[in-house]
Short mmCIF file of C-alpha atoms in Angstrom, two decimals:
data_model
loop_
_atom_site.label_atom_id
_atom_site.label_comp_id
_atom_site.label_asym_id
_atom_site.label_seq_id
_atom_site.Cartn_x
_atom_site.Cartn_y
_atom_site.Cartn_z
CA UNK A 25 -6.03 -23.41 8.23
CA UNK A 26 -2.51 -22.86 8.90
CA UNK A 27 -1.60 -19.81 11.01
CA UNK A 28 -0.27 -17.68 8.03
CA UNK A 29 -2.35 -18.65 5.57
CA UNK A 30 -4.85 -17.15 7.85
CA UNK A 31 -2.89 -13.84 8.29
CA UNK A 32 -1.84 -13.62 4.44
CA UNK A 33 -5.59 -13.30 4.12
CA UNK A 34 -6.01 -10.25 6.66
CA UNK A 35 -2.74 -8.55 5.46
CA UNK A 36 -1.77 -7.05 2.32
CA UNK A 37 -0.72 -8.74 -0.55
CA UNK A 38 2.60 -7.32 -0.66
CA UNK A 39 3.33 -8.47 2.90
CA UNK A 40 5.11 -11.61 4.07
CA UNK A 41 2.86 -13.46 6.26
CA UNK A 42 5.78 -15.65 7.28
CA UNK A 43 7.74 -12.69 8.42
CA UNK A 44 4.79 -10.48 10.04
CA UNK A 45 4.01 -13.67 12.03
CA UNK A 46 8.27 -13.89 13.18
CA UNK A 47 8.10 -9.94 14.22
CA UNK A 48 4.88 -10.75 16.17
CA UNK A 49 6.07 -13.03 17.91
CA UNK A 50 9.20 -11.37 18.62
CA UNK A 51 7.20 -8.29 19.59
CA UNK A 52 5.17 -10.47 22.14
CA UNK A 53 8.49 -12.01 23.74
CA UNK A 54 10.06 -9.17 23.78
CA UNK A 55 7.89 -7.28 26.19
CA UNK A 56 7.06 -10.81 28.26
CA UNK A 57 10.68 -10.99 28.49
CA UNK A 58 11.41 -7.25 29.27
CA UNK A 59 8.87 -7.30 31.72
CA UNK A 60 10.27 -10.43 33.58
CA UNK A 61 13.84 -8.93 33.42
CA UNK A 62 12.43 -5.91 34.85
CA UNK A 63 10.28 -7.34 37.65
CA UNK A 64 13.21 -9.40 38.76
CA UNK A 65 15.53 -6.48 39.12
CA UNK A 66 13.28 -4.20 41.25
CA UNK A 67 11.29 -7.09 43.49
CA UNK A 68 13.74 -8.93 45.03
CA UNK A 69 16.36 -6.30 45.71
CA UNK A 70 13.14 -5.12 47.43
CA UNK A 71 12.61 -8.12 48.87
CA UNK A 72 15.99 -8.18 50.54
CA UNK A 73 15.94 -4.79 52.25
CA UNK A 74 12.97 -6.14 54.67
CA UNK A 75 15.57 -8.29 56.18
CA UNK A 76 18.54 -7.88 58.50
CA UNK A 77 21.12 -10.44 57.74
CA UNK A 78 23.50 -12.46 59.93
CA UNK A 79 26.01 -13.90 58.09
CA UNK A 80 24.67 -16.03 55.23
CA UNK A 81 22.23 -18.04 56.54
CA UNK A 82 19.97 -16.13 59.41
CA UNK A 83 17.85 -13.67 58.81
CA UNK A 84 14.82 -11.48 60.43
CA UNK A 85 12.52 -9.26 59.32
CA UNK A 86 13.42 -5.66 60.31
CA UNK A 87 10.82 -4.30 62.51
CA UNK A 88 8.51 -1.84 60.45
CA UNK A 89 9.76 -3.31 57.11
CA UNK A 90 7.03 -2.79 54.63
CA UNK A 91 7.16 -3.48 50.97
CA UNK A 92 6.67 -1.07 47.96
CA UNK A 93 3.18 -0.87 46.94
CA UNK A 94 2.63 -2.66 43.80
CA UNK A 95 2.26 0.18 41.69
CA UNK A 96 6.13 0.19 41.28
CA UNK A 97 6.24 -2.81 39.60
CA UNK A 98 3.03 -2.46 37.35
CA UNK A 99 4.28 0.77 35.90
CA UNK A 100 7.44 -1.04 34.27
CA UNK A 101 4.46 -3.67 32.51
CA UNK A 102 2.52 -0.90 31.93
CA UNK A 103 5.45 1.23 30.09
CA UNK A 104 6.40 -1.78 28.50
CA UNK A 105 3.39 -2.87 26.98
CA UNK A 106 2.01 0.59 26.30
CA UNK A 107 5.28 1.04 24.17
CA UNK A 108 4.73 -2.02 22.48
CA UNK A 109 1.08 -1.10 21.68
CA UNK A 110 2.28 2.65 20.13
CA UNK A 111 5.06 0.46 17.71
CA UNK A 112 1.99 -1.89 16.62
CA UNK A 113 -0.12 1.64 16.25
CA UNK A 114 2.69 2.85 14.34
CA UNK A 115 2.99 -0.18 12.20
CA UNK A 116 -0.19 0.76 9.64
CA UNK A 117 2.31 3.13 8.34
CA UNK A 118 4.61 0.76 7.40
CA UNK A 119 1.33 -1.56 6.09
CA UNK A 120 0.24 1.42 4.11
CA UNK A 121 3.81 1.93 2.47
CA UNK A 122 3.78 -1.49 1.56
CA UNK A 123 1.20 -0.56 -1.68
CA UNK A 124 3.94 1.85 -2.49
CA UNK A 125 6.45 -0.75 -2.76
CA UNK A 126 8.22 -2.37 -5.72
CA UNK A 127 4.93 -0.68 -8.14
CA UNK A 128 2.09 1.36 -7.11
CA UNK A 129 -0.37 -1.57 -5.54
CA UNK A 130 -2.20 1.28 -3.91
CA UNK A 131 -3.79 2.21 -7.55
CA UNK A 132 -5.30 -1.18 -7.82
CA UNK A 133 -6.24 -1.20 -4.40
CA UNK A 134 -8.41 2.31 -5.36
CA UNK A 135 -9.96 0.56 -8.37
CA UNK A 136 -11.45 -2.06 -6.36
CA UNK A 137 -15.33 -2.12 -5.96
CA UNK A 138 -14.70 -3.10 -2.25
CA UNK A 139 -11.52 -1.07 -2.36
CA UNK A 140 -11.55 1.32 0.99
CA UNK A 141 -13.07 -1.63 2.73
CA UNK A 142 -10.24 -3.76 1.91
CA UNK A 143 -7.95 -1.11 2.64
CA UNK A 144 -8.90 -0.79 5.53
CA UNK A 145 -9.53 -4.31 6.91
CA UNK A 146 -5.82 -5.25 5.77
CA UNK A 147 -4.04 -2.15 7.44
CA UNK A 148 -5.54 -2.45 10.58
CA UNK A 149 -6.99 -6.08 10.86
CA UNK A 150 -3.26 -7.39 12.13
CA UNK A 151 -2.37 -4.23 14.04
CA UNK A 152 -5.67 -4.06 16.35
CA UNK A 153 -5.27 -8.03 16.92
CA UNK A 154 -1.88 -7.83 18.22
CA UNK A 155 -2.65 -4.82 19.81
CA UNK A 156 -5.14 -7.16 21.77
CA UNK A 157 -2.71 -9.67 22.51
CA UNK A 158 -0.11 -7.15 23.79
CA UNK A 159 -2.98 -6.20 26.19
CA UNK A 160 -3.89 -9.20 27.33
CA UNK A 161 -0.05 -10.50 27.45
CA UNK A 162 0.27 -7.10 30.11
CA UNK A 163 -3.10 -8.35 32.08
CA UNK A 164 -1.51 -11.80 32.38
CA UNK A 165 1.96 -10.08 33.50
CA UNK A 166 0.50 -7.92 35.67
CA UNK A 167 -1.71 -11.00 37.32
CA UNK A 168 1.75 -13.03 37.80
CA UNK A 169 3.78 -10.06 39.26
CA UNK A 170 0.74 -9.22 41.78
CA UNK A 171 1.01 -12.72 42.54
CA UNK A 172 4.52 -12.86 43.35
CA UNK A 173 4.31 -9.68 45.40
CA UNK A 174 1.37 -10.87 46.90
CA UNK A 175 2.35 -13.86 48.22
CA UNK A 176 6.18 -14.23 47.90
CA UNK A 177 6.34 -11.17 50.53
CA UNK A 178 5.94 -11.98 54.18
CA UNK A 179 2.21 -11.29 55.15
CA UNK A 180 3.50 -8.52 58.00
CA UNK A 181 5.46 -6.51 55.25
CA UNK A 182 2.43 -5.94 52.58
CA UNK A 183 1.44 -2.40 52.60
CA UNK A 184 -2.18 -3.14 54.03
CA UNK A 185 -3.47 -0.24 56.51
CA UNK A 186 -3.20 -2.46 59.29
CA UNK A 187 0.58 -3.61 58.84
CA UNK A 188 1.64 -0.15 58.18
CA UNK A 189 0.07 1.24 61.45
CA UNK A 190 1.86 -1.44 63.12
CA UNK A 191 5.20 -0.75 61.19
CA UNK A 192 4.90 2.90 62.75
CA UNK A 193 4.01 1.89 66.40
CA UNK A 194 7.61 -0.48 65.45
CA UNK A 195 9.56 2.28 64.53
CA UNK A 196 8.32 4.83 67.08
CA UNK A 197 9.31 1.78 69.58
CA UNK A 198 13.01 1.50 67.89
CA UNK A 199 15.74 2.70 70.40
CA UNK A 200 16.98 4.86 67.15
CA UNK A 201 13.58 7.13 67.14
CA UNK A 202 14.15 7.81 71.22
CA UNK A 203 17.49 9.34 70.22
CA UNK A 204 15.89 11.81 67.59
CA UNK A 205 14.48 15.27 69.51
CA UNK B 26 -19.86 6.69 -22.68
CA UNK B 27 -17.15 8.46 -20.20
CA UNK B 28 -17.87 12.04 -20.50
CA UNK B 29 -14.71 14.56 -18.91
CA UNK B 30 -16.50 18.36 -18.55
CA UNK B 31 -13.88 20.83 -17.71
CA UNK B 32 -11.47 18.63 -15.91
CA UNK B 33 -8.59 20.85 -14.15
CA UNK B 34 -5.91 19.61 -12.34
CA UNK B 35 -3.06 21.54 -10.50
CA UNK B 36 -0.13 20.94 -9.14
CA UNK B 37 0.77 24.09 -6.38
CA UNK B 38 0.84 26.92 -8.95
CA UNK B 39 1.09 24.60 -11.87
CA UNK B 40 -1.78 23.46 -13.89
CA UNK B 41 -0.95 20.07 -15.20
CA UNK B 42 -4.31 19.51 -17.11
CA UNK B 43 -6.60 22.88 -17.93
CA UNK B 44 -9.92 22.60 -18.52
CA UNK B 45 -10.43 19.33 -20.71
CA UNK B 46 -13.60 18.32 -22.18
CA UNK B 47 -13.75 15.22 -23.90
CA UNK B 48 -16.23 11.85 -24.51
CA UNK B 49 -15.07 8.20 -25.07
CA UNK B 50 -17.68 6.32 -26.81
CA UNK B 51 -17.69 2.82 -26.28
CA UNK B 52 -15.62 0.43 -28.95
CA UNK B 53 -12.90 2.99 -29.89
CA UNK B 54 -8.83 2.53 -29.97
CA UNK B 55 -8.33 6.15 -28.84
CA UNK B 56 -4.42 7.48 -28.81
CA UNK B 57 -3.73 9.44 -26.47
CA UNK B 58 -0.66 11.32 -27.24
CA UNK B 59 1.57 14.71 -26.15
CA UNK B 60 5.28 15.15 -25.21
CA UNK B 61 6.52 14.55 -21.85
CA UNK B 62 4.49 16.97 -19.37
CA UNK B 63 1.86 17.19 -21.58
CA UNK B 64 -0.79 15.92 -19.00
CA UNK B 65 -1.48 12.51 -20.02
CA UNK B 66 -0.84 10.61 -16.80
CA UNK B 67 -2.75 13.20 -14.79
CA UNK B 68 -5.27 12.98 -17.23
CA UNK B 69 -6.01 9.17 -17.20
CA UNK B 70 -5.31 9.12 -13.11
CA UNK B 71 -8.34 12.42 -12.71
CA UNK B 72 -10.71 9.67 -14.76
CA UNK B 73 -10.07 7.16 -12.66
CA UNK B 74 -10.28 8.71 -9.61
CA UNK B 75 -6.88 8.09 -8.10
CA UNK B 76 -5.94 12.45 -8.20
CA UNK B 77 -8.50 14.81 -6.96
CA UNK B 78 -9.79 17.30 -9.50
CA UNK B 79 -11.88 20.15 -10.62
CA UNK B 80 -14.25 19.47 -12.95
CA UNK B 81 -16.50 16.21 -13.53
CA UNK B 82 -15.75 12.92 -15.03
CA UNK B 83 -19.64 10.50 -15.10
CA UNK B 84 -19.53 7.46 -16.86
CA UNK B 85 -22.63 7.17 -18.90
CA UNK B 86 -23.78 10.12 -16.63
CA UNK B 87 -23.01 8.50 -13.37
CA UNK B 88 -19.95 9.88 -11.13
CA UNK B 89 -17.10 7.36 -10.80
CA UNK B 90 -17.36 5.85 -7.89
CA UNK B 91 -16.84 2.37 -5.90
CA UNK B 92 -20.46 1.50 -7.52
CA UNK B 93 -18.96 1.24 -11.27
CA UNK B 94 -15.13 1.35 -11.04
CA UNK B 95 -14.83 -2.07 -12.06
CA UNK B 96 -15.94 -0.59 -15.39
CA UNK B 97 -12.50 0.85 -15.92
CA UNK B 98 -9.18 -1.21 -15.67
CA UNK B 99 -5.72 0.68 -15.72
CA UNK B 100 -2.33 -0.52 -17.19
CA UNK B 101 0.20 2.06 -16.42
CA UNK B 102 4.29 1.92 -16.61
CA UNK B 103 4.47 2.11 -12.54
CA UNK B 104 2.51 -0.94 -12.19
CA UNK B 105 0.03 -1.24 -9.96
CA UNK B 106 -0.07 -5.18 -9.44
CA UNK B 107 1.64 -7.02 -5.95
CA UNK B 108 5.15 -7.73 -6.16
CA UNK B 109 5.08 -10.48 -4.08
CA UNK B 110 2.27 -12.10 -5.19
CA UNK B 111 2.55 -14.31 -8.58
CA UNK B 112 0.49 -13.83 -11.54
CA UNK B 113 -1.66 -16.87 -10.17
CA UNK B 114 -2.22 -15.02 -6.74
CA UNK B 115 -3.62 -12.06 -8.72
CA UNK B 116 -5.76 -14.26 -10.76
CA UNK B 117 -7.27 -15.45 -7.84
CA UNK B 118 -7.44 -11.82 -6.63
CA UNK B 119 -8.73 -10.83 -9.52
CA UNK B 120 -11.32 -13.20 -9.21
CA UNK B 121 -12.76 -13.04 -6.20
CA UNK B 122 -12.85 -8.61 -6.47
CA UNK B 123 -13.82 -8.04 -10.28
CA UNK B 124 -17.16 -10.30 -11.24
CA UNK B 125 -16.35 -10.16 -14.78
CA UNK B 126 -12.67 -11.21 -15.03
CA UNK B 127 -11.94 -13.22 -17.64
CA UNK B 128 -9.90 -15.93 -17.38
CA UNK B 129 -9.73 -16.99 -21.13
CA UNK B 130 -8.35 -14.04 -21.94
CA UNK B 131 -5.93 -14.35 -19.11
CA UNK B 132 -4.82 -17.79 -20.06
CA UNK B 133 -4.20 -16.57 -23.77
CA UNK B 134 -2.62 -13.74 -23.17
CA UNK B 135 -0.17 -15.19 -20.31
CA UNK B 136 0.76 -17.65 -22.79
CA UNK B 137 0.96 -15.52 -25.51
CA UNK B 138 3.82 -13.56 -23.46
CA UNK B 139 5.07 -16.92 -22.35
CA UNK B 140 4.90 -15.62 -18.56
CA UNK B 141 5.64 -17.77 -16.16
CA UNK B 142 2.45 -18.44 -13.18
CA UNK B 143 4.05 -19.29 -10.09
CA UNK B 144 7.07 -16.90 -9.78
CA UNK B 145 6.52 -13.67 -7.88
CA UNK B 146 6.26 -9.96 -9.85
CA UNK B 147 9.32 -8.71 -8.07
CA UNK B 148 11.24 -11.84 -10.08
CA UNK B 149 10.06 -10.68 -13.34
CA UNK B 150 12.02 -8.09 -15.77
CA UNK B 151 11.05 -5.09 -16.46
CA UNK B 152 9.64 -5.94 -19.64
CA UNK B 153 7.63 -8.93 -18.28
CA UNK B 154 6.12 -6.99 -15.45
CA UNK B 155 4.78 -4.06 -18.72
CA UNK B 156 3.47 -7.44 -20.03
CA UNK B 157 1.48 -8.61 -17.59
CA UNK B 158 0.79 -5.17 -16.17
CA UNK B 159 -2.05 -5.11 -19.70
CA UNK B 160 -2.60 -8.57 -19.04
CA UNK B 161 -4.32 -8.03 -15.82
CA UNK B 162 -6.00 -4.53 -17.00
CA UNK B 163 -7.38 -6.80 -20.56
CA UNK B 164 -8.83 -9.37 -18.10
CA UNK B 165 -10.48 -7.16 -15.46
CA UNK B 166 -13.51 -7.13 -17.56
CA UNK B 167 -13.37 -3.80 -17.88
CA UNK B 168 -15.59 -1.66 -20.46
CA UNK B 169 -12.78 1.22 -20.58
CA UNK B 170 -9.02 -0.10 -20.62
CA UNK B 171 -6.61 2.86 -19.97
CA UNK B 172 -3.03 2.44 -20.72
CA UNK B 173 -0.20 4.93 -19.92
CA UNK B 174 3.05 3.89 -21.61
CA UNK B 175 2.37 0.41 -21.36
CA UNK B 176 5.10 -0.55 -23.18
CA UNK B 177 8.25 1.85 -22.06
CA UNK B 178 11.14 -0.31 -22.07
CA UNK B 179 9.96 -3.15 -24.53
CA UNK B 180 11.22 -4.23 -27.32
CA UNK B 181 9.29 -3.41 -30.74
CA UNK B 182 8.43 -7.27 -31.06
CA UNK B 183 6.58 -7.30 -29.18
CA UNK B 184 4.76 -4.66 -29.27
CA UNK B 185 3.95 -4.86 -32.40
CA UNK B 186 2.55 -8.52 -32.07
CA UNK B 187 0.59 -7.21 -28.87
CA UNK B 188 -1.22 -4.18 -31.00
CA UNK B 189 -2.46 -7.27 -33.20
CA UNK B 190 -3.56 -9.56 -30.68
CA UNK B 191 -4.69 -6.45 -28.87
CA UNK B 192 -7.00 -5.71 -32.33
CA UNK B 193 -8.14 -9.61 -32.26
CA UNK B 194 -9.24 -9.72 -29.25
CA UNK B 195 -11.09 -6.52 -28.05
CA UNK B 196 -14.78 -6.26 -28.00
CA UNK B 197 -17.09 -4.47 -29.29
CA UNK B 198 -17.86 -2.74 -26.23
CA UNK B 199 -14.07 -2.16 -25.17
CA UNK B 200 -12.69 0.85 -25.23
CA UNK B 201 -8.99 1.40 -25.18
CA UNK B 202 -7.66 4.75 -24.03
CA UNK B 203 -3.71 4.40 -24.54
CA UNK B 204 -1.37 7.26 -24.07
CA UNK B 205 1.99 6.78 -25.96
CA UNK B 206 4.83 8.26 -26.89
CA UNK B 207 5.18 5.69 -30.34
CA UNK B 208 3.09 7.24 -32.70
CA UNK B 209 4.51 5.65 -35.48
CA UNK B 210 3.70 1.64 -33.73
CA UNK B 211 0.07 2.41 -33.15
CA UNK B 212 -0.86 4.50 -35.93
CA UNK B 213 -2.04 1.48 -37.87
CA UNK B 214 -4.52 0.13 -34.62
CA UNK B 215 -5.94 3.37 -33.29
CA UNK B 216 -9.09 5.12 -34.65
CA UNK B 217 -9.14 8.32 -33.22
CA UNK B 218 -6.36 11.04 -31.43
CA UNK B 219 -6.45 12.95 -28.41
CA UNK B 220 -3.65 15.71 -29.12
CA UNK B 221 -2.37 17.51 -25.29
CA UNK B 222 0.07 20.17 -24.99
CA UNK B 223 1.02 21.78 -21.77
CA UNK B 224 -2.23 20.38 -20.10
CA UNK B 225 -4.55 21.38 -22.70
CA UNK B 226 -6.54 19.51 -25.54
CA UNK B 227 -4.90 20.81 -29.17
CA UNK B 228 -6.22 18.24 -31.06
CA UNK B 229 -8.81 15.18 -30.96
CA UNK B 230 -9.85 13.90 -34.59
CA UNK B 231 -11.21 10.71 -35.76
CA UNK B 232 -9.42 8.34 -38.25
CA UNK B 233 -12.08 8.56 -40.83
CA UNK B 234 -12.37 12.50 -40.12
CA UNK B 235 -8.58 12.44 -41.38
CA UNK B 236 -8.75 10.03 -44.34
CA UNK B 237 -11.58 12.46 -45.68
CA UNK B 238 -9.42 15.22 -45.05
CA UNK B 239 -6.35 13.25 -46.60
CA UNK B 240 -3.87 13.41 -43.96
CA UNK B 241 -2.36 10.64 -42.05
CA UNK B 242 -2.21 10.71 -38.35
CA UNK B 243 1.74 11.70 -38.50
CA UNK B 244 0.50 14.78 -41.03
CA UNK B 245 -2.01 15.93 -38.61
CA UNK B 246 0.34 15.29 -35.11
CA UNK B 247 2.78 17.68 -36.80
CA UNK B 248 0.13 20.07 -38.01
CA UNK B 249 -1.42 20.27 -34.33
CA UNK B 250 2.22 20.97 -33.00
CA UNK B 251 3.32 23.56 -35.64
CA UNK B 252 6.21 21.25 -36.08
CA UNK B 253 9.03 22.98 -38.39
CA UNK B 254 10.18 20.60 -41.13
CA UNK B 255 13.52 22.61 -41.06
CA UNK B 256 14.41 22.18 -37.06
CA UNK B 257 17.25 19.66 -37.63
CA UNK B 258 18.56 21.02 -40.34
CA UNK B 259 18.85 24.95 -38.73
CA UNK B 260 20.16 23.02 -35.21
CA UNK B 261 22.74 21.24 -37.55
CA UNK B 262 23.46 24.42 -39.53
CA UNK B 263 24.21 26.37 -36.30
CA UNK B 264 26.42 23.79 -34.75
CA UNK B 265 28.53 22.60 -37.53
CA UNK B 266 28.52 26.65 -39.08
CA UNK B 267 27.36 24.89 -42.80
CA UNK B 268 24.49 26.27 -44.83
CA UNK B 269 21.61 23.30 -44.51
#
C-alpha cells in the first residue's frame, strides 16, 4: 500500500494525506537539520580551544585542556526535538478543526456507531506516530553527536575523572598558577 | 417511536427550546416549522445528540446512544459531509460505518440530481452540496431522517421534483422530520405539523385531524400564530399616510 494511502486511512477525511505526509517530513528534517547546524556550531569551536596554534599548520594540545561534557550538546537535540514533539502535540487541534471546515463533518462524525472511536483514532493516530519518530530521530542524533564527541576529541581531553585530575595536576604545574598568591 | 419528554435547552440565560414533549411514530412526513429562532435546529440537534440537554429523548424507550444512532440520519443546511472527499469516498464511507446503507437509493438519487461521483464536495455549488447533503441522510438507512432547511438556497425545481421522489421512495418505516421555512412547497407531502414559537411547542396536529376540522395547514399555521390578516395593509397605511 502506498505510503498515503496508508495515512489517508488513519487521518481524517477532510485532510490531505499528500500534504500531512510533505509537513512530516519537513518537520523531521527540520529538527535533523537544526540539530546538525547546531552541533556543528558549538563542537568544533570547542574543539579548537583545546589547542594552541602556531601558525596554520602546528598545533598542541594545551596542557589541562578538557572538553565540555556532553550534556551541552544534548540539550540543543533535546530542545529541539522536545519542541518538535509539543508542535505535533499541538497539531490534534488543528486535526480536530479540520471537521469544522468547509461544513460541519464533526456532526457526522457524532452520528457514527463507532463515532468517538474513530474520532479518536484519526486525531491522534498520526500525531503519536510522528511523535515516535521525532523521538527516535533525537535518540539517533543524540547517538551520532556522542559519537563525534566521543571519539573525534583527543582521548586526554574527555572529561573522564582520571583526565580531569590530571588536567589539574597540569595547571597547578603551569608557570601562570606559580605567579597567582 | 422517538419519544422527546420535557426537552430544555439553554443558551447562557436564553432558553432556546422550553420544555418540549413530543412522539414521532414511525412512517410519518412530519413538518417541522417556526420563524427564525423558533428552536428548530436546537431541537433536531438535542434528538440527535450533538447539544447537551435537559430532559430525555429514548428511541422506542432506549436512550440515544452509539448503540442505535445509526437509526437516525441528519440532512442539515451546514452540511455535515467531507469536503474533500467525493461523493464516491463517502459512499464507501458510508459503507463500511452504516450496515444498512443503501446503495440503490444512492445511485437513483445521485442520478436523479445529475451529481457528478468523482469531484470533491468543496467543488460543488451550493445547491449541489443541499442535494447531496439528503442524498447521503436518504441512504444511511436510517429509520428517522431529520432535515433542517435542506433546501435553503435551491431553486423551486427542484424542490418540488425532490418532495415527489422524496414521497416515491420512502418506506413504510421512514420517518421524515423536516424543519422548513416553505410551508406553502411541502404542504401537499407532509402529514402532520409541529408548530414552535420562541422555543416552545404552539401547535402539533395531524393532516387528517385538520381535514376533519376543515382547515388547511396554511389556515391552521396562521391560527397557531394569531397572524393579523390586516398587518400589510396597517404597515402600508402608516407609511404611505392612505386609509387601507
Amino acid at each position: 500500500m502506498r505510503p498515503e494511502r496508508k495515512l489517508s486511512r488513519l487521518l481524517p477525511p477532510n485532510m490531505d494525506a499528500a500534504q500531512v505526509k510533505g509537513w512530516i517530513i519537513a518537520l523531521l528534517t527540520i529538527v535533523a537539520l537544526l540539530c546538525s547546524i547546531l552541533f556543528l556550531c558549538r563542537y568544533p569551536e570547542d574543539y579548537r580551544d583545546l589547542f594552541w596554534y602556531w601558525g596554520s599548520k602546528y598545533q598542541r594540545i594545551m596542557p589541562g585542556a578538557i572538553m565540555p561534557r556532553f550534556d551541552r550538546y544534548a540539550i540543543l537535540t533535546v530542545y529541539v526535538t522536545g519542541g518538535a514533539l509539543l508542535l505535533t502535540l499541538a497539531s490534534t487541534a488543528l486535526l480536530y478543526s479540520s471537521y469544522y471546515q468547509g461544513s460541519r463533518s464533526i456532526y457526522l462524525m457524532r452520528r457514527l456507531p463507532d463515532g468517538r472511536s474513530l474520532l479518536r483514532r484519526q486525531i491522534w493516530s498520526v500525531p503519536l506516530r510522528v511523535m515516535g519518530l521525532l523521538l527516535l530521530l533525537g535518540v539517533v542524533l543524540l547517538a551520532a553527536t556522542w559519537l563525534v564527541w566521543r571519539f573525534v576529541t583527543p582521548a586526554q581531553c574527555l572529561p573522564t575523572p582520571g583526565n580531569i585530575q590530571q588536567a589539574m595536576k597540569d595547571i597547578a604545574a603551569s608557570p601562570y598558577s606559580k605567579q597567582l598568591p | 417511536m422517538i419519544e422527546l419528554k420535557n426537552v430544555s435547552k439553554k443558551y447562557g440565560k436564553t432558553k432556546a427550546v422550553k420544555e418540549i414533549s413530543i412522539t414521532l411514530p414511525q412512517g410519518q412526513i412530519i413538518g417541522l416549522f417556526g420563524e427564525n429562532g423558533a428552536g428548530k435546529t436546537t431541537l433536531l440537534k438535542c434528538i440527535l445528540g450533538l447539544l447537551s440537554h435537559e430532559g430525555t429523548v429514548t428511541l422506542d424507550g432506549a436512550p440515544i446512544t452509539e448503540k442505535n444512532i445509526e437509526r437516525l440520519s441528519f440532512a442539515t443546511c451546514e452540511h455535515s459531509f467531507f469536503p474533500a472527499l467525493s461523493p464516491k469516498g463517502h459512499r464507501d464511507f458510508y459503507q463500511a460505518h452504516f450496515p444498512r446503507f443503501n446503495d440503490k437509493r444512492f445511485q437513483a438519487l445521485m442520478k436523479f440530481f445529475e451529481l457528478p461521483m468523482d469531484k470533491p464536495l468543496r467543488a460543488f455549488s451550493a445547491g449541489m452540496k443541499n442535494q447531496f447533503e439528503v442524498v447521503m441522510a436518504l441512504s444511511q438507512g436510517a429509520d428517522y431522517i431529520l432535515m433542517d432547511e435542506p433546501f435553503a438556497g435551491n431553486d423551486v425545481f427542484n424542490r418540488e421534483d425532490f418532495y415527489k421522489v422524496l414521497l416515491g421512495i420512502l418506506e413504510e418505516h421512514e420517518t421524515v422530520l423536516l424543519s422548513t421555512h416553505l410551508l406553502e412547497e411541502v404542504k401537499d407531502f407532509i402529514s402532520r405539523a409541529v408548530l414552535l414559537n420562541k422555543g416552545e411547542l404552539v401547535g402539533d396536529c395531524t393532516v387528517e385531524e385538520l381535514e376533519a376540522q376543515g382547515k388547511d395547514l396554511m389556515t391552521y399555521v396562521k391560527e397557531t400564530y394569531h397572524y393579523r390578516n390586516d398587518r400589510v395593509s396597517r404597515a402600508l397605511s402608516d407609511l404611505t399616510g392612505e386609509e387601507g
